[in-house]
Tab-separated table of C-alpha atoms in Angstrom:
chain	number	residue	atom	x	y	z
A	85	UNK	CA	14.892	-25.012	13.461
A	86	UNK	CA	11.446	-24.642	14.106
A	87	UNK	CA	9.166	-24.421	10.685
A	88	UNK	CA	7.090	-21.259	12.907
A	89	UNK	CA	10.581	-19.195	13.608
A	90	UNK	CA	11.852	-19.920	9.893
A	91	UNK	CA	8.257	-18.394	8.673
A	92	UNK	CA	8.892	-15.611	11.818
A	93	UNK	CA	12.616	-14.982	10.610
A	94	UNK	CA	11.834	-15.184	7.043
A	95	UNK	CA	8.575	-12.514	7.304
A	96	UNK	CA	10.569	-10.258	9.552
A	97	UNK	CA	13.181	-10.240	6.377
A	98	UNK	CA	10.285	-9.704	4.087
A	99	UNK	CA	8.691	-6.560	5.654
A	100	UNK	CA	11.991	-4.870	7.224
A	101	UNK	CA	13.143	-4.930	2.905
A	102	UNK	CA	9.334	-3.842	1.884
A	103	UNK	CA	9.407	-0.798	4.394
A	104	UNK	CA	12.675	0.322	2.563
A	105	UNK	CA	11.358	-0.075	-1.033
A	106	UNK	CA	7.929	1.547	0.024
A	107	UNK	CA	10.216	4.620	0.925
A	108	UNK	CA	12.242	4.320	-2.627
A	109	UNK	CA	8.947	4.066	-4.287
A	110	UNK	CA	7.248	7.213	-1.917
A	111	UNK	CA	10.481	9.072	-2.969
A	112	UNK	CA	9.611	8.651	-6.485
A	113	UNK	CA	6.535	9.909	-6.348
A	114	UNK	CA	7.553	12.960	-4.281
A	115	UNK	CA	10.531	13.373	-2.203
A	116	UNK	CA	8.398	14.898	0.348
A	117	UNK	CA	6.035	11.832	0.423
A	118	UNK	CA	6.393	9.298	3.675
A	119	UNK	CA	6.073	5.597	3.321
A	120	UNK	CA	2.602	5.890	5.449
A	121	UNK	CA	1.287	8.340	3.015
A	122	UNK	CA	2.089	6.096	-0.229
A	123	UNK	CA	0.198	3.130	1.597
A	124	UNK	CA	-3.110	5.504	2.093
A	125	UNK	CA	-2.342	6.631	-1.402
A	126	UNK	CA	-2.052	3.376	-2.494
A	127	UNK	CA	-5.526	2.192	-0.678
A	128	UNK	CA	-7.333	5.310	-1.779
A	129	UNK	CA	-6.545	4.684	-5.621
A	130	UNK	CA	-7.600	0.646	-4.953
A	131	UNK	CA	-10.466	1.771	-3.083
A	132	UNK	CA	-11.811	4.780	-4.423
A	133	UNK	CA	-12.618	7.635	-2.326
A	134	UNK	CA	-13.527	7.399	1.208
A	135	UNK	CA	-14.422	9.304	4.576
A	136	UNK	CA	-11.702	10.419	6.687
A	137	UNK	CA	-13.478	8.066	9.833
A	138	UNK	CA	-13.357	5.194	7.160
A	139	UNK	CA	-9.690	5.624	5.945
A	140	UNK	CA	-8.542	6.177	9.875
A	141	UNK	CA	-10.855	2.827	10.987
A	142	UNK	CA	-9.018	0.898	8.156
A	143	UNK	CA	-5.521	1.831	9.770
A	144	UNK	CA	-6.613	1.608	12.768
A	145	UNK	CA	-5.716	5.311	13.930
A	146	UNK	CA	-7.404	7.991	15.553
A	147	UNK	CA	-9.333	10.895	13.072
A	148	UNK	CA	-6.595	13.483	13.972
A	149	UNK	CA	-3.526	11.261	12.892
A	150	UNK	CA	-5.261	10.514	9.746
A	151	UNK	CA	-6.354	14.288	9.109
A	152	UNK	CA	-2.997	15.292	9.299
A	153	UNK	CA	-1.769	12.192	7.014
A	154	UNK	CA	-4.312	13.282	4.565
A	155	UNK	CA	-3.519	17.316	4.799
A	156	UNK	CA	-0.089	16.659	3.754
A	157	UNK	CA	-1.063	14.463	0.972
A	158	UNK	CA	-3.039	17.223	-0.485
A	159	UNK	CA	-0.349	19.633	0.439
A	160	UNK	CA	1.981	17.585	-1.843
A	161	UNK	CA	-1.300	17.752	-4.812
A	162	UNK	CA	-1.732	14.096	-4.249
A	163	UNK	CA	-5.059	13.837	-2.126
A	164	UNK	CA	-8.343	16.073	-2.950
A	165	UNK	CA	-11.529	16.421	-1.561
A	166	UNK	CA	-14.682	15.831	-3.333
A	167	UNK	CA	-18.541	15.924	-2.115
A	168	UNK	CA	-20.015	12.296	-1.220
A	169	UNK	CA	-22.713	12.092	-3.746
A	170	UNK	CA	-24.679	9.888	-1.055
A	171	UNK	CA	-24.574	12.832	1.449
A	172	UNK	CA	-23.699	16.661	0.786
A	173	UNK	CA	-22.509	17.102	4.494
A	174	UNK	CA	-20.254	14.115	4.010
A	175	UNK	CA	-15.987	14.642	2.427
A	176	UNK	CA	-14.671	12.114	0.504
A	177	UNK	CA	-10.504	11.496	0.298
A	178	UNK	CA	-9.422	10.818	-3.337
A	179	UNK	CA	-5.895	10.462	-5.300
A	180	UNK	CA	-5.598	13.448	-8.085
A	181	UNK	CA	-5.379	12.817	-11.615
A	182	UNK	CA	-1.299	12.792	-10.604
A	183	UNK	CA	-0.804	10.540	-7.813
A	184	UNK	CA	-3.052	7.997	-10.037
A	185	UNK	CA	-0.563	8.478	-12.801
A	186	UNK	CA	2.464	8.255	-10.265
A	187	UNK	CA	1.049	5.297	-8.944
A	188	UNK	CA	0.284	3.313	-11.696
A	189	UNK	CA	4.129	4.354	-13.239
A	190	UNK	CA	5.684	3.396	-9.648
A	191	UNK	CA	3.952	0.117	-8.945
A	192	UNK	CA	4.697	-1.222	-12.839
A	193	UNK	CA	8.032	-0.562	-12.471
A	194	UNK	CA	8.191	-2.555	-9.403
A	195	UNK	CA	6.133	-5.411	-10.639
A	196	UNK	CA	8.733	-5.122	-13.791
A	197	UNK	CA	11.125	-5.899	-11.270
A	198	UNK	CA	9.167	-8.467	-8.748
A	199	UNK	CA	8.343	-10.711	-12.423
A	200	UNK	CA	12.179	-11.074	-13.806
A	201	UNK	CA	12.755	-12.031	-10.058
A	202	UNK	CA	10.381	-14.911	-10.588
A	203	UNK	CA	11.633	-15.648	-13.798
A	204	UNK	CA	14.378	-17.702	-12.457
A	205	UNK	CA	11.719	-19.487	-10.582
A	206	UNK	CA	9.862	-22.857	-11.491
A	207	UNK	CA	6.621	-21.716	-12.651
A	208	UNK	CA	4.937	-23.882	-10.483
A	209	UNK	CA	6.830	-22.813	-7.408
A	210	UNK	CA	5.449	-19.126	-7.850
A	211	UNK	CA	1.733	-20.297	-8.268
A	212	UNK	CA	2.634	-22.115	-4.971
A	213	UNK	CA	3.710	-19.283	-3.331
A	214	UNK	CA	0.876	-16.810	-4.670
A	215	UNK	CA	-1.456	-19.791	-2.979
A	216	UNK	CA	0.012	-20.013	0.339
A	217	UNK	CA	0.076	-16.259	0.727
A	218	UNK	CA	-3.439	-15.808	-0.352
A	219	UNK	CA	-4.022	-18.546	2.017
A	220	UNK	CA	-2.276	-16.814	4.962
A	221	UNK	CA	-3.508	-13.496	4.229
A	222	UNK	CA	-7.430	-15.132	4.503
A	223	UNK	CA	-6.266	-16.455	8.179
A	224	UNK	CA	-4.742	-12.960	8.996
A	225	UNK	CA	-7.699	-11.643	7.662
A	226	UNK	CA	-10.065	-13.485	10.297
């Protein structure tokens, strides 16, 4: 088989089982909480707090899909709004004191999880593999 449709095949696998853990891991946070919310979530918290026009041009959506992505994370007391301190007319999208916490509790579980998978790994297999995908992320990137 061609090396292109094993990588096709083989990333297809990869993000069809990533979609269902980001919905275990959105369920642990809340069980109200979609998989699209937990990756703004997640971007907000890595990020830090941004303008609803920024978060929607980094997902590539329109301002009133993200508004109402952002109204029910605040709904659910994971989202607030705070005052840009660059420019008092400006609203700024940030992860509560909670979602931080759920976050961080979440995401080191999984990692728990991800490292005893690579355990069984040769060492220098996963530093290959954490290469490659750094390296293909730059091209996607570009």
């Amino acid at each position: 088989m061609d090396p292109a449709e094993v990588i096709q095949r083989e990333l297809t696998t990869l993000f069809d089982s990533w979609r269902c853990d980001t919905r275990a891991v959105a369920a642990h946070i809340d069980p109200c909480l979609e998989p699209n919310g937990l990756l703004i979530l997640a971007w907000l918290s890595d990020s830090g707090p941004a303008r609803l026009t920024d978060i929607a041009q980094h997902y590539g959506v329109g301002k009133g899909t993200m508004s109402r992505q952002l109204k029910a994370l605040e709904g659910l007391g994971l989202v607030e709004r705070r005052e840009s301190p660059d420019d008092a007319r400006a609203v700024l999208f940030g992860p509560t004191d909670r979602a931080r916490k759920e976050l961080t509790h979440v995401w080191s579980d999984e990692w728990e999880w991800r490292r005893a998978q690579f355990a069984t790994w040769d060492p220098d297999d996963v530093a290959t593999l954490a290469a490659l995908l750094e390296r293909f992320n730059a091209m996607s990137a570009s």
